[in-house]
């Protein structure tokens, strides 16, 4: 079903242990969401045998997340891009700044009034793009966009895999109310029941 809205844009800072496994901080509001565009790049391998394709493997390689937001404040800019605020409260971006990966969560409203929820487990952002325009006969809003590369996380899930995205639709079979109400209180961790 098509989506008709986008809101509740959050991010969570990541700390890594000596093995590179992620621990997520309590999520914070990133900004008011205007747009979110996620494109995915796959790695593909084809094995040919008996004059035809015998095996095809397509695996997630990376993704690009482009966010259009109302504003990126200095704290969020520092967390996402590595910029710093000087003693006078001025945000300073330097060529040496390197942002650290964060998890990004948001939700999209569906036409039936329910929501689809997302967490992207590891995204590294570049500097926000700014478009400015003078006022003329009418007012045009100029808002920043920020683009990040989405990667799989280092931490294994209960199935021994490296997830890159969690997605759930409110009201689907097997989805508990607690999963939905707690979605933005912490980054969602996959839950699997061990097989006997």
One Martini backbone bead per residue (centre of mass of N, CA, C, O) as a GRO file, in nm:
protein
  196
    1UNK     BB    1   0.099   0.035   0.019
    2UNK     BB    2   0.078   0.351   0.012
    3UNK     BB    3   0.222   0.655   0.096
    4UNK     BB    4   0.138   0.996   0.270
    5UNK     BB    5   0.378   1.010   0.488
    6UNK     BB    6   0.619   1.190   0.717
    7UNK     BB    7   0.780   1.110   1.037
    8UNK     BB    8   0.972   1.082   1.305
    9UNK     BB    9   1.285   1.184   1.313
   10UNK     BB   10   1.564   0.982   1.401
   11UNK     BB   11   1.859   0.938   1.615
   12UNK     BB   12   2.156   0.724   1.690
   13UNK     BB   13   2.419   0.684   1.862
   14UNK     BB   14   2.738   0.523   1.820
   15UNK     BB   15   2.901   0.255   1.980
   16UNK     BB   16   3.215   0.078   1.997
   17UNK     BB   17   3.377  -0.191   2.036
   18UNK     BB   18   3.662  -0.380   1.983
   19UNK     BB   19   3.477  -0.540   1.749
   20UNK     BB   20   3.254  -0.317   1.633
   21UNK     BB   21   3.011  -0.331   1.809
   22UNK     BB   22   2.699  -0.206   1.853
   23UNK     BB   23   2.575   0.076   2.042
   24UNK     BB   24   2.277   0.239   2.138
   25UNK     BB   25   2.139   0.522   2.188
   26UNK     BB   26   1.919   0.732   2.270
   27UNK     BB   27   1.694   0.867   2.091
   28UNK     BB   28   1.677   1.153   1.867
   29UNK     BB   29   1.588   1.428   1.728
   30UNK     BB   30   1.666   1.550   1.415
   31UNK     BB   31   1.394   1.645   1.260
   32UNK     BB   32   1.183   1.766   1.036
   33UNK     BB   33   1.018   1.595   0.796
   34UNK     BB   34   0.998   1.585   0.432
   35UNK     BB   35   1.219   1.374   0.320
   36UNK     BB   36   1.276   1.020   0.204
   37UNK     BB   37   1.552   0.858   0.033
   38UNK     BB   38   1.596   0.513  -0.069
   39UNK     BB   39   1.883   0.357  -0.199
   40UNK     BB   40   1.994   0.044  -0.347
   41UNK     BB   41   2.289  -0.162  -0.347
   42UNK     BB   42   2.385  -0.438  -0.538
   43UNK     BB   43   2.530  -0.754  -0.543
   44UNK     BB   44   2.620  -0.952  -0.833
   45UNK     BB   45   2.592  -1.308  -0.919
   46UNK     BB   46   2.668  -1.530  -1.199
   47UNK     BB   47   2.609  -1.867  -1.283
   48UNK     BB   48   2.725  -2.055  -1.549
   49UNK     BB   49   2.537  -2.334  -1.701
   50UNK     BB   50   2.440  -2.490  -1.966
   51UNK     BB   51   2.395  -2.214  -2.127
   52UNK     BB   52   2.317  -2.076  -1.835
   53UNK     BB   53   2.158  -1.969  -1.566
   54UNK     BB   54   2.202  -2.125  -1.239
   55UNK     BB   55   2.300  -1.876  -1.057
   56UNK     BB   56   2.171  -1.619  -0.825
   57UNK     BB   57   2.322  -1.338  -0.653
   58UNK     BB   58   2.181  -1.100  -0.410
   59UNK     BB   59   2.339  -0.838  -0.231
   60UNK     BB   60   2.393  -0.621   0.002
   61UNK     BB   61   2.592  -0.323   0.008
   62UNK     BB   62   2.429  -0.037  -0.015
   63UNK     BB   63   2.316   0.298   0.067
   64UNK     BB   64   2.098   0.588   0.009
   65UNK     BB   65   2.028   0.872   0.219
   66UNK     BB   66   1.779   1.126   0.168
   67UNK     BB   67   1.725   1.426   0.352
   68UNK     BB   68   1.449   1.630   0.416
   69UNK     BB   69   1.453   1.928   0.613
   70UNK     BB   70   1.393   2.204   0.808
   71UNK     BB   71   1.644   2.155   1.018
   72UNK     BB   72   1.990   2.183   1.136
   73UNK     BB   73   2.128   2.170   1.415
   74UNK     BB   74   2.423   2.182   1.590
   75UNK     BB   75   2.405   1.909   1.732
   76UNK     BB   76   2.333   1.736   1.487
   77UNK     BB   77   2.567   1.825   1.306
   78UNK     BB   78   2.786   1.717   1.493
   79UNK     BB   79   2.690   1.416   1.498
   80UNK     BB   80   2.686   1.373   1.173
   81UNK     BB   81   2.970   1.553   1.074
   82UNK     BB   82   3.182   1.677   1.308
   83UNK     BB   83   3.115   1.931   1.390
   84UNK     BB   84   3.161   2.248   1.568
   85UNK     BB   85   3.133   2.446   1.862
   86UNK     BB   86   3.208   2.735   1.968
   87UNK     BB   87   3.227   2.975   2.224
   88UNK     BB   88   2.988   3.143   2.044
   89UNK     BB   89   2.791   2.922   1.898
   90UNK     BB   90   2.946   2.839   1.637
   91UNK     BB   91   2.934   2.660   1.351
   92UNK     BB   92   3.208   2.440   1.257
   93UNK     BB   93   3.343   2.358   0.941
   94UNK     BB   94   3.578   2.113   0.844
   95UNK     BB   95   3.777   1.924   0.636
   96UNK     BB   96   3.842   1.718   0.889
   97UNK     BB   97   3.567   1.628   0.921
   98UNK     BB   98   3.413   1.335   1.083
   99UNK     BB   99   3.164   1.139   1.086
  100UNK     BB  100   2.951   0.932   1.259
  101UNK     BB  101   2.769   0.677   1.291
  102UNK     BB  102   2.412   0.619   1.261
  103UNK     BB  103   2.090   0.581   1.348
  104UNK     BB  104   1.773   0.566   1.157
  105UNK     BB  105   1.440   0.694   1.221
  106UNK     BB  106   1.098   0.629   1.093
  107UNK     BB  107   0.774   0.729   0.949
  108UNK     BB  108   0.494   0.606   0.742
  109UNK     BB  109   0.201   0.687   0.606
  110UNK     BB  110  -0.083   0.531   0.521
  111UNK     BB  111  -0.388   0.536   0.360
  112UNK     BB  112  -0.525   0.374   0.624
  113UNK     BB  113  -0.355   0.519   0.888
  114UNK     BB  114  -0.115   0.366   0.910
  115UNK     BB  115   0.221   0.252   0.990
  116UNK     BB  116   0.561   0.266   0.882
  117UNK     BB  117   0.859   0.138   1.020
  118UNK     BB  118   1.208   0.257   1.075
  119UNK     BB  119   1.549   0.117   1.071
  120UNK     BB  120   1.879   0.233   1.026
  121UNK     BB  121   2.172   0.102   1.159
  122UNK     BB  122   2.387   0.250   0.938
  123UNK     BB  123   2.490   0.595   0.902
  124UNK     BB  124   2.680   0.816   0.686
  125UNK     BB  125   2.738   1.160   0.683
  126UNK     BB  126   2.740   1.450   0.528
  127UNK     BB  127   2.707   1.749   0.423
  128UNK     BB  128   2.486   1.983   0.406
  129UNK     BB  129   2.260   2.117   0.193
  130UNK     BB  130   2.224   2.454   0.062
  131UNK     BB  131   1.933   2.655  -0.022
  132UNK     BB  132   1.913   2.984  -0.151
  133UNK     BB  133   1.666   3.263  -0.155
  134UNK     BB  134   1.519   3.527  -0.257
  135UNK     BB  135   1.281   3.746  -0.226
  136UNK     BB  136   0.982   3.807  -0.392
  137UNK     BB  137   0.653   3.784  -0.473
  138UNK     BB  138   0.723   3.519  -0.319
  139UNK     BB  139   0.739   3.253  -0.096
  140UNK     BB  140   1.031   3.041  -0.042
  141UNK     BB  141   1.134   2.755   0.077
  142UNK     BB  142   1.447   2.671   0.239
  143UNK     BB  143   1.601   2.350   0.260
  144UNK     BB  144   1.774   2.099   0.383
  145UNK     BB  145   2.009   1.846   0.290
  146UNK     BB  146   2.098   1.496   0.361
  147UNK     BB  147   2.363   1.257   0.303
  148UNK     BB  148   2.380   0.894   0.326
  149UNK     BB  149   2.541   0.597   0.411
  150UNK     BB  150   2.428   0.270   0.402
  151UNK     BB  151   2.493   0.008   0.636
  152UNK     BB  152   2.588  -0.250   0.778
  153UNK     BB  153   2.619  -0.406   1.060
  154UNK     BB  154   2.839  -0.568   1.279
  155UNK     BB  155   2.624  -0.683   1.442
  156UNK     BB  156   2.479  -0.964   1.525
  157UNK     BB  157   2.219  -1.155   1.506
  158UNK     BB  158   2.028  -1.441   1.591
  159UNK     BB  159   2.114  -1.552   1.277
  160UNK     BB  160   2.411  -1.443   1.192
  161UNK     BB  161   2.353  -1.147   1.090
  162UNK     BB  162   2.373  -0.825   0.903
  163UNK     BB  163   2.186  -0.576   0.953
  164UNK     BB  164   2.030  -0.264   0.794
  165UNK     BB  165   1.711  -0.319   0.843
  166UNK     BB  166   1.401  -0.209   0.991
  167UNK     BB  167   1.053  -0.328   0.935
  168UNK     BB  168   0.714  -0.208   1.011
  169UNK     BB  169   0.358  -0.274   1.027
  170UNK     BB  170   0.090  -0.161   1.146
  171UNK     BB  171  -0.128  -0.447   1.204
  172UNK     BB  172   0.024  -0.679   1.150
  173UNK     BB  173   0.090  -0.989   1.174
  174UNK     BB  174   0.262  -1.030   1.489
  175UNK     BB  175   0.235  -0.733   1.586
  176UNK     BB  176   0.305  -0.564   1.854
  177UNK     BB  177   0.229  -0.291   2.039
  178UNK     BB  178   0.515  -0.261   2.176
  179UNK     BB  179   0.677  -0.221   1.919
  180UNK     BB  180   0.543   0.048   1.838
  181UNK     BB  181   0.561   0.220   2.109
  182UNK     BB  182   0.898   0.156   2.121
  183UNK     BB  183   1.049   0.248   1.856
  184UNK     BB  184   1.176   0.547   1.973
  185UNK     BB  185   1.327   0.452   2.252
  186UNK     BB  186   1.479   0.242   2.061
  187UNK     BB  187   1.669   0.044   1.889
  188UNK     BB  188   1.591  -0.212   1.708
  189UNK     BB  189   1.595  -0.557   1.802
  190UNK     BB  190   1.621  -0.855   1.704
  191UNK     BB  191   1.386  -1.140   1.741
  192UNK     BB  192   1.464  -1.481   1.831
  193UNK     BB  193   1.375  -1.810   1.841
  194UNK     BB  194   1.512  -2.079   1.939
  195UNK     BB  195   1.596  -2.371   1.812
  196UNK     BB  196   1.585  -2.711   1.913
   0.00000   0.00000   0.00000
